[in-house]
Coordinates of C-alpha atoms in Angstrom, one line a residue:
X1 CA 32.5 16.6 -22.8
X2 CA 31.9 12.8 -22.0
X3 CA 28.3 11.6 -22.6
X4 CA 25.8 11.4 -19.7
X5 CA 25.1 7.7 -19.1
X6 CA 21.5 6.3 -19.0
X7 CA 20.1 3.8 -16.7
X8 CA 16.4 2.0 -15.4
X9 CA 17.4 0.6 -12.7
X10 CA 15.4 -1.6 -10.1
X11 CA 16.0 -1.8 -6.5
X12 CA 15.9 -4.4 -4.0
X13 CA 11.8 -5.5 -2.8
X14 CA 11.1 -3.7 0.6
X15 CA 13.0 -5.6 3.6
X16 CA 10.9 -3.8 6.1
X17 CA 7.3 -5.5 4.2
X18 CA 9.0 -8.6 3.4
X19 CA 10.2 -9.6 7.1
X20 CA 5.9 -8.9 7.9
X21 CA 4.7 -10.3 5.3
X22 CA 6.7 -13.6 6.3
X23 CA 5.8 -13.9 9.9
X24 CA 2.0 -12.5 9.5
X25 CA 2.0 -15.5 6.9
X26 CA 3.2 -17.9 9.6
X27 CA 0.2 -17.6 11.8
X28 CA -2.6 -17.2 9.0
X29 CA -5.7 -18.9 8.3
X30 CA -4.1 -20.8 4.9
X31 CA -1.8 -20.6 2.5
X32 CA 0.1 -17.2 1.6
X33 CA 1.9 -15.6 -1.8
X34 CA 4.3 -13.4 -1.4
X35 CA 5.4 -12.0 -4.9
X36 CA 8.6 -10.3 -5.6
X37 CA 9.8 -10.9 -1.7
X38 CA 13.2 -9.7 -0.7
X39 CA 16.4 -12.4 -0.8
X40 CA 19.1 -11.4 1.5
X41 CA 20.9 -12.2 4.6
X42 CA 18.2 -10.6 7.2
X43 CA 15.1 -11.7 5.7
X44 CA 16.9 -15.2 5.5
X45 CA 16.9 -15.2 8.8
X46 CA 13.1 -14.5 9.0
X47 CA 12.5 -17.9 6.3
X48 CA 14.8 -19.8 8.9
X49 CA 12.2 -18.5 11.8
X50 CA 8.9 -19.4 10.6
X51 CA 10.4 -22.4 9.4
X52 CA 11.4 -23.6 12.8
X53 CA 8.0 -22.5 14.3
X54 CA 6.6 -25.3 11.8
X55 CA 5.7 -23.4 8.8
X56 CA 6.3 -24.4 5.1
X57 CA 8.1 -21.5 2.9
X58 CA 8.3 -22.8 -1.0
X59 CA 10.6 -20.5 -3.1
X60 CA 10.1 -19.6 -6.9
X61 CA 11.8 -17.6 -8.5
X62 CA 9.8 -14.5 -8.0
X63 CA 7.1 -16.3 -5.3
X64 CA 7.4 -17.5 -1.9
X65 CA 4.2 -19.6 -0.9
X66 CA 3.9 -19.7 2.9
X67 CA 1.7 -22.2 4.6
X68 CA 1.3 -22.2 8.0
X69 CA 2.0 -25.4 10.9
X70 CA -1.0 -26.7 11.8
X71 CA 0.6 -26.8 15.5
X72 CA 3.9 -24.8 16.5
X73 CA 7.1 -26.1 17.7
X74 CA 7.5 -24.6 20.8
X75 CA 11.0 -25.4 21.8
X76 CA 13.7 -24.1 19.9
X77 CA 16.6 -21.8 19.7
X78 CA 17.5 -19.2 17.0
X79 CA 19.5 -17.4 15.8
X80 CA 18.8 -13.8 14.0
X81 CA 22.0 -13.2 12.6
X82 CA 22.3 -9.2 12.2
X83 CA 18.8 -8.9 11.6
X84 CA 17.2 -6.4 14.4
X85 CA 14.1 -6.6 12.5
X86 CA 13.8 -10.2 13.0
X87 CA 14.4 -10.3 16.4
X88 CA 12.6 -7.3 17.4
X89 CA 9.1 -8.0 15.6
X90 CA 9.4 -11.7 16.0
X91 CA 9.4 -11.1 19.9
X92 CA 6.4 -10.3 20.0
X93 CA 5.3 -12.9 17.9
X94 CA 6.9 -15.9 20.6
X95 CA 6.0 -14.1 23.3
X96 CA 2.3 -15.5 21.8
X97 CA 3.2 -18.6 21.5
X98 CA 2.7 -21.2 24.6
X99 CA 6.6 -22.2 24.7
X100 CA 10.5 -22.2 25.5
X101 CA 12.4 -19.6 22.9
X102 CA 16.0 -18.5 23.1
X103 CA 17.3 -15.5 20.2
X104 CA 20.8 -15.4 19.7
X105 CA 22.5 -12.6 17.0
X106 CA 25.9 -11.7 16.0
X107 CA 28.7 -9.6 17.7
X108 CA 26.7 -6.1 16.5
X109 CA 23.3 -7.3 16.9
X110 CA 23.7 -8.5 20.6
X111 CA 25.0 -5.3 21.5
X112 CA 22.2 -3.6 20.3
X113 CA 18.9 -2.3 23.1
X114 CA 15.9 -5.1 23.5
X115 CA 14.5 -3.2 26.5
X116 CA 12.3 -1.5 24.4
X117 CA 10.4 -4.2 23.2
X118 CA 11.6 -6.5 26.4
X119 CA 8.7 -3.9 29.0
X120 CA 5.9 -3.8 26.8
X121 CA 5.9 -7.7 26.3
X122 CA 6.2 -8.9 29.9
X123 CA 3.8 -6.1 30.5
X124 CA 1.4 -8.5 28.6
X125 CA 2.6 -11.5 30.4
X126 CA 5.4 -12.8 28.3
X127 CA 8.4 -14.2 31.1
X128 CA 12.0 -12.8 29.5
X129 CA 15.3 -13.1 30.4
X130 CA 18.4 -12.0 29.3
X131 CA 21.6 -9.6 30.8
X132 CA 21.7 -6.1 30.8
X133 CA 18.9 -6.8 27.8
X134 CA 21.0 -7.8 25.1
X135 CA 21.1 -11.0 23.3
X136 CA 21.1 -13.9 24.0
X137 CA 17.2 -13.1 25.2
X138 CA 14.9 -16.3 26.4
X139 CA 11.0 -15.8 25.9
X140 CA 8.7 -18.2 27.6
X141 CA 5.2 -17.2 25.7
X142 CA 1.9 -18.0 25.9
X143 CA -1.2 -16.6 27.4
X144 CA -0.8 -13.0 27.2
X145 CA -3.2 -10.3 28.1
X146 CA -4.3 -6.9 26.1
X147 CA -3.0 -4.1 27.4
X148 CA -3.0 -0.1 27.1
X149 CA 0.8 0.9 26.1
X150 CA 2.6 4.3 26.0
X151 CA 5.2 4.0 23.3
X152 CA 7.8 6.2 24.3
X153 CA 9.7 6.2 21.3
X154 CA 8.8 6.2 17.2
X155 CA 10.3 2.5 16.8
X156 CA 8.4 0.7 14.1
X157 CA 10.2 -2.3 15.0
X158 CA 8.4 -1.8 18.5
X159 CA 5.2 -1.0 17.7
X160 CA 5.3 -4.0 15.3
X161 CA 6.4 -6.4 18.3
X162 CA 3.3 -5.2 20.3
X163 CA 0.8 -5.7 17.7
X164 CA 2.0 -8.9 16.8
X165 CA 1.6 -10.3 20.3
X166 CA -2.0 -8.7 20.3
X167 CA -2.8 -11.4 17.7
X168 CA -3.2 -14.1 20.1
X169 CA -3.7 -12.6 23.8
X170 CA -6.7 -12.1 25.8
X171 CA -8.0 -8.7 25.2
X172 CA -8.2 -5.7 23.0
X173 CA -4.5 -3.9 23.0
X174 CA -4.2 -0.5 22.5
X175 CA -1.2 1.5 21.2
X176 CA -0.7 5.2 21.9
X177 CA 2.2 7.7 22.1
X178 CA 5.6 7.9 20.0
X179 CA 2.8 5.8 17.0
X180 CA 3.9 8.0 14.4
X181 CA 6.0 5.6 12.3
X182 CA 6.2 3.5 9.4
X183 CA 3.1 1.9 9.0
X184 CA 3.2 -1.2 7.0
X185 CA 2.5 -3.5 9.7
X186 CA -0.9 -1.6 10.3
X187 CA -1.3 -1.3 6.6
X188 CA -0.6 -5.2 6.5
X189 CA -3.0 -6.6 9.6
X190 CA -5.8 -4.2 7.9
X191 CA -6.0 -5.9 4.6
X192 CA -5.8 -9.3 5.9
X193 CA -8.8 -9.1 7.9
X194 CA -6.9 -8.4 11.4
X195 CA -9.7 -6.5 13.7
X196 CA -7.6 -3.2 14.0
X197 CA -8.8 0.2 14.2
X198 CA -5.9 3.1 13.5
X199 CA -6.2 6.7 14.1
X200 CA -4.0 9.6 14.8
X201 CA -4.4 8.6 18.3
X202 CA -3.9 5.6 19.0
X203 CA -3.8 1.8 17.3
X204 CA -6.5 -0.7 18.9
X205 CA -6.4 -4.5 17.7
X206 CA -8.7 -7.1 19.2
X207 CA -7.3 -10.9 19.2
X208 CA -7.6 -12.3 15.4
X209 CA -5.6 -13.9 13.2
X210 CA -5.1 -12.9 9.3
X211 CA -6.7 -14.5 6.4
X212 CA -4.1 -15.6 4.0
X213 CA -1.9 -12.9 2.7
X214 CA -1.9 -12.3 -1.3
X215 CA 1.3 -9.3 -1.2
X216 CA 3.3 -7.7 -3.9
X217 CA 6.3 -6.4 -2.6
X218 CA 7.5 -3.0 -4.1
X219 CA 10.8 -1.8 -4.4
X220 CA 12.4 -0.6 -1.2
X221 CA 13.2 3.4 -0.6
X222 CA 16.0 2.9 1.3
X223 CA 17.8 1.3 -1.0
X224 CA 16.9 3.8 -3.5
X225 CA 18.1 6.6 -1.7
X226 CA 21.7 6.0 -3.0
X227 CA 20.6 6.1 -6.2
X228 CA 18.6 9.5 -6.0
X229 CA 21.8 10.9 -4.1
X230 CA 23.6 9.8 -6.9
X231 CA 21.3 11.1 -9.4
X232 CA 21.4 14.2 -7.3
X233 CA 25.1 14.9 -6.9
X234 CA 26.8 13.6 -9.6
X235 CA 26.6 15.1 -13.3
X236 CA 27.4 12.1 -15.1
X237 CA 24.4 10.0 -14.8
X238 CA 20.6 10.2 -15.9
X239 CA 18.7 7.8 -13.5
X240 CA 15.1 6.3 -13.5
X241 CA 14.8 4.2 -10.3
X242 CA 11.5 2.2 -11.2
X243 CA 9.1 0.6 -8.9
X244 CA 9.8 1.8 -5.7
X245 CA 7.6 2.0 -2.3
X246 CA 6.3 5.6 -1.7
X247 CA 4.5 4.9 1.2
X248 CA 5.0 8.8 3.4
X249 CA 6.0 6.9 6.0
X250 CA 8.8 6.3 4.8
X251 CA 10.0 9.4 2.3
X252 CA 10.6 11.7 5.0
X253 CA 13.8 12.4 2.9
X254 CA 11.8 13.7 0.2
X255 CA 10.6 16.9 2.1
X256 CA 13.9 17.7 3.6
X257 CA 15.4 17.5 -0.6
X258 CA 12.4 19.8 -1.8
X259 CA 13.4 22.2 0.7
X260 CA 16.9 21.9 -0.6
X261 CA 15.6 22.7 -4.0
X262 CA 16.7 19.6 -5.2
X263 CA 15.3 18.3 -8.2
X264 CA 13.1 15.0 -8.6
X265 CA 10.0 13.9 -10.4
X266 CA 7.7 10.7 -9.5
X267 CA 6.5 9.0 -12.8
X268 CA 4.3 6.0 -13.3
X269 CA 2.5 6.7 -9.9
X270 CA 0.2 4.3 -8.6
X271 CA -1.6 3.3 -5.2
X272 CA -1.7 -0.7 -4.4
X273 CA -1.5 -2.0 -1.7
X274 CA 1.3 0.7 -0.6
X275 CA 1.8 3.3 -3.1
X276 CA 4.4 2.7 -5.7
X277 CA 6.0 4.8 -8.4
X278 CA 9.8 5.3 -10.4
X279 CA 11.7 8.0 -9.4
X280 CA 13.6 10.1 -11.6
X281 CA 16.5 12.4 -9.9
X282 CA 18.0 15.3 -11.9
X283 CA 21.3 16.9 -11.1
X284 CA 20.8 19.9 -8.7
X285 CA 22.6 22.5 -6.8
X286 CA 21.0 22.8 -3.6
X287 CA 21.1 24.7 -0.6
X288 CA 21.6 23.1 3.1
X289 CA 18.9 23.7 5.3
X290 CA 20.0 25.1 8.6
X291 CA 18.3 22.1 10.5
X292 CA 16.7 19.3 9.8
X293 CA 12.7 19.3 11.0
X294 CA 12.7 16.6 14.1
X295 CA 9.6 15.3 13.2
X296 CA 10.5 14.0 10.1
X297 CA 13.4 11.8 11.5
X298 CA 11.4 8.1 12.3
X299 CA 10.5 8.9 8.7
X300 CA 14.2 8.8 7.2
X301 CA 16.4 7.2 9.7
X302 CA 18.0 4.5 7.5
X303 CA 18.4 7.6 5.2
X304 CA 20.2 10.0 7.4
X305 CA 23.9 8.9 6.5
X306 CA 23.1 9.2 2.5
X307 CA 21.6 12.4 3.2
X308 CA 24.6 13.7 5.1
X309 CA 26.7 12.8 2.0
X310 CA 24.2 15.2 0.3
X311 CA 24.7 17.9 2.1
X312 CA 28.4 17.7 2.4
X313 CA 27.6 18.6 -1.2
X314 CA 25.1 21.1 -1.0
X315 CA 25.7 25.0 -0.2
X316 CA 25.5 26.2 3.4
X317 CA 25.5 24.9 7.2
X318 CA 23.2 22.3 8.5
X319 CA 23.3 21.0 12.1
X320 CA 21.6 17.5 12.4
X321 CA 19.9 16.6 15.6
X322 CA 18.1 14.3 18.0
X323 CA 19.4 11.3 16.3
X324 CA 21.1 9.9 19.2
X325 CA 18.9 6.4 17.9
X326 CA 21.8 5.9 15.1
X327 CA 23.9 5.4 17.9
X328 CA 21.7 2.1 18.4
X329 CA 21.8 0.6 14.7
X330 CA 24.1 -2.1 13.5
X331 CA 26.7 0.5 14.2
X332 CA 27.1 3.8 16.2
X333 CA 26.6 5.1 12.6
X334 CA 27.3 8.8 13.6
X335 CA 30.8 7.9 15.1
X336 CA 31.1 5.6 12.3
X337 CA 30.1 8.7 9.6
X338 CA 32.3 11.6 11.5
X339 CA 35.5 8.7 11.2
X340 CA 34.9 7.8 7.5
X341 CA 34.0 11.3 6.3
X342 CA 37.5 12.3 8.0
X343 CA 39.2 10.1 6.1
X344 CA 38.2 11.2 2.9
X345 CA 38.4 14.7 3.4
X346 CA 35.2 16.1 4.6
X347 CA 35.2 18.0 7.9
X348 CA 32.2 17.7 10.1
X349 CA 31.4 17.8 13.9
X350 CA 29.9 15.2 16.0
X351 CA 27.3 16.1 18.5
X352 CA 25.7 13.9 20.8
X353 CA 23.1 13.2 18.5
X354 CA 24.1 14.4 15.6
X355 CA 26.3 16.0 13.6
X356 CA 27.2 19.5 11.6
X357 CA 28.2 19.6 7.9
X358 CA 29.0 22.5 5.8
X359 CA 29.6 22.4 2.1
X360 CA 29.9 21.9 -0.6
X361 CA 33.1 20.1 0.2
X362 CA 35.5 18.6 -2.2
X363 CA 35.8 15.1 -1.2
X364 CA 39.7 13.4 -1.8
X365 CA 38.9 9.8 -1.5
X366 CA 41.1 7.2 0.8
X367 CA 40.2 3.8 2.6
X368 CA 37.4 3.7 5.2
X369 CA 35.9 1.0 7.4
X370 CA 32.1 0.1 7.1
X371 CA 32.2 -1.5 10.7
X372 CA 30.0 -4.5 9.0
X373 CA 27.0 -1.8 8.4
X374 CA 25.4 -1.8 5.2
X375 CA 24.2 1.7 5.2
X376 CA 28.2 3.0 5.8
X377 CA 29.2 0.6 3.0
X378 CA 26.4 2.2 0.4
X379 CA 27.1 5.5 1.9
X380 CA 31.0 5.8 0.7
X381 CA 30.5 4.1 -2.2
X382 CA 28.3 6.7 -3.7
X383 CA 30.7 9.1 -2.0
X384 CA 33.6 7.3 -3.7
X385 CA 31.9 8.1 -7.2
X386 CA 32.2 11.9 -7.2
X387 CA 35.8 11.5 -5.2
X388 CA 38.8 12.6 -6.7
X389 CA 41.1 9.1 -6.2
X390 CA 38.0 6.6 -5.5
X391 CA 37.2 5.1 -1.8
X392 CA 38.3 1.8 -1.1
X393 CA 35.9 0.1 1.6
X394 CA 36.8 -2.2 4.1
X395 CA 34.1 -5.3 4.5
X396 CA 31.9 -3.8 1.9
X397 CA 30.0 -7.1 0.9
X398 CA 28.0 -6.3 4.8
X399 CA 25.5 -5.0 1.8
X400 CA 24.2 -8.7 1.4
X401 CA 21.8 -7.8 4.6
X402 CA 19.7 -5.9 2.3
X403 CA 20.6 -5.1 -1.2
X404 CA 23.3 -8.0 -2.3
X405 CA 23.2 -7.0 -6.1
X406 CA 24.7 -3.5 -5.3
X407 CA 27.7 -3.3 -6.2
X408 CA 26.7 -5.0 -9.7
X409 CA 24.0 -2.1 -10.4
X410 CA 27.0 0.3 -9.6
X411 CA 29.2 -1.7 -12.3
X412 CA 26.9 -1.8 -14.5
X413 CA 27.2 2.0 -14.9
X414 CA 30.5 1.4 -16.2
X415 CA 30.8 -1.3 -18.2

């Protein structure tokens, strides 16, 4: 029998935190730290943004110190790359800003919805433009008024774009409806000294702007999630992932793998600023839930294509639902997933907004395409491990938007 191989491993800082932490940063009362901040292609884009609004970023090695203009440039086009995050949360914060803004984004970004964040933010006054509200989008910002918003949908990224253009308008804004979703923008304005108030309810901020931030970024759970699926699913490794956020807002897949009777500890737990602790997953055989609990989705969305790869290779039916928003993300990630799994050798059935797997499935291996998605690339290539011949992925270095050392942790078990 060969020997189980042993690994620590660290994941990639938080992309969600860093992307706030740079553009709260950009309109604070002084200088900002950001420790252990997130490199990669989409929060590159975020640098290159606050840059051009005026702001000063100095990079170290493991600090970024932020300092903010002490008047904005107000005239300016840019361009977001892949980053939805950017573009989205950013938004809101031009729409604040008294000037002439034009966002541009690649082929997959500028196919993907901005009338989401486009209604609430000419609801506060903000004038936008753009065609059948996809990039290219033009913002003319400036002298925006509070207002009382429904949010129709759990979109962090839109909640976040709202409460950043309450910063700087005229009024108190208050946030209510589809509010239950990851929270580190709230957690973020409320310990630099924004005037919010948060409740089951509703969100309510009046017009402030944030002391200076002082932030430690903690390792990101969605990029940890391939690592407890691997952990998880394949019997030749012993994993610690250390470090890693555990904010609930974000572990939704935690509850849906304890009801799986898979097989996890937390170690080393600790509450920051966001709670933080290293994960430890243990080889289990686990049972497929017949559905997935609705409510949890908005916590695990970036997780639901790793977590169909674990059920694939769990026992039983499951039928995933009401996840027609990954039909949104840099992808139509469960056209994308049906096609791929095919190719490998695992039958499932797409549904409108879902999908049904059964398992456990053997899979074969073969060549897929990560249609320039990270979370396909990730996906397969933990697939690819427990595969009889290996999966060869097309376009697999699309992982630069938000964990570029993967494939170099993944060697590393190996060499």
């Amino acid at each position: 029998m060969k020997k189980r191989i042993k690994k620590e491993i660290n994941v990639p800082s938080d992309k969600s935190i860093t992307h706030r932490a740079l553009l709260l940063s950009s309109i604070s009362k002084g200088k900002s730290q950001i420790f252990n901040p997130l490199i990669s292609e989409d929060t590159k884009r975020t640098i290159n943004l606050v840059k051009e609004l005026g702001a000063k970023v100095d990079i170290d090695a493991n600090k970024w110190v932020v300092t903010p203009p002490k008047s904005f440039n107000f005239d300016f086009d840019f361009y977001s790359g892949n980053s939805g995050t950017t573009t989205r949360i950013s938004s809101g914060l031009l729409a604040s800003i008294d000037g002439h803004f034009t966002i541009l984004g690649d082929a997959s970004l500028s196919q993907r919805p901005m009338k989401r964040i486009i209604e609430p933010l000419s609801e506060m006054g903000a004038k936008i433009s753009c065609e059948n509200y996809k990039l290219p989008m033009t913002i003319i910002g400036g002298n925006l008024r509070g207002i009382d918003y429904w949010l129709k949908i759990p979109s962090a990224q839109v909640k976040s774009s709202i409460m950043f253009a309450a910063l700087r308008a005229t009024g108190k804004t208050t946030i209510r409806g589809a509010i239950n979703s990851r929270n580190h923008t709230e957690i973020m304005f409320k310990n630099s000294g924004v005037d919010i108030e948060i409740n089951d309810n509703y969100i309510e901020i009046t017009p402030s702007l944030p002391t200076s931030l002082n932030y430690r970024i903690p390792g990101d759970f969605s990029s940890a999630a391939y690592f407890i699926a691997m952990g998880l699913i394949s019997k030749k490794v012993d994993l610690i992932i250390k470090s890693v956020n555990l904010n609930k807002t974000r572990t939704g897949m935690f509850q849906v793998l304890e009801k799986m009777n898979a097989k996890f500890e937390i170690k080393n737990f600790k509450n920051d600023i966001e709670p933080i602790g290293d994960i430890v997953p243990v080889f289990s055989n686990m049972i497929n839930l017949k559905n997935i609990d609705e409510n949890l989705i908005p916590f695990m969305i970036d997780e639901i294509p790793i977590l169909v790869l674990i059920q694939s290779q769990s026992e039983g039916r499951v039928i995933f639902k009401n996840l027609s928003e990954l039909r949104r993300k840099e992808t139509d990630r469960i056209n994308a997933l049906v096609q791929n799994f095919e190719k490998i050798g695992v039958k499932i059935e797409e549904l409108n907004d879902g999908f049904i797997v059964e398992g456990p499935q053997e899979i074969k291996g073969g060549e897929i395409n990560s249609f320039n998605d990270h979370r396909i690339s990730m996906t397969f290539a933990i697939a690819g491990l427990i595969s009889k011949e290996g999966i060869k992925i097309k376009n697999s270095n699309c992982v630069d938007v938000s964990f570029p050392n993967f494939f170099e942790i993944i060697k590393g078990f190996f060499s």
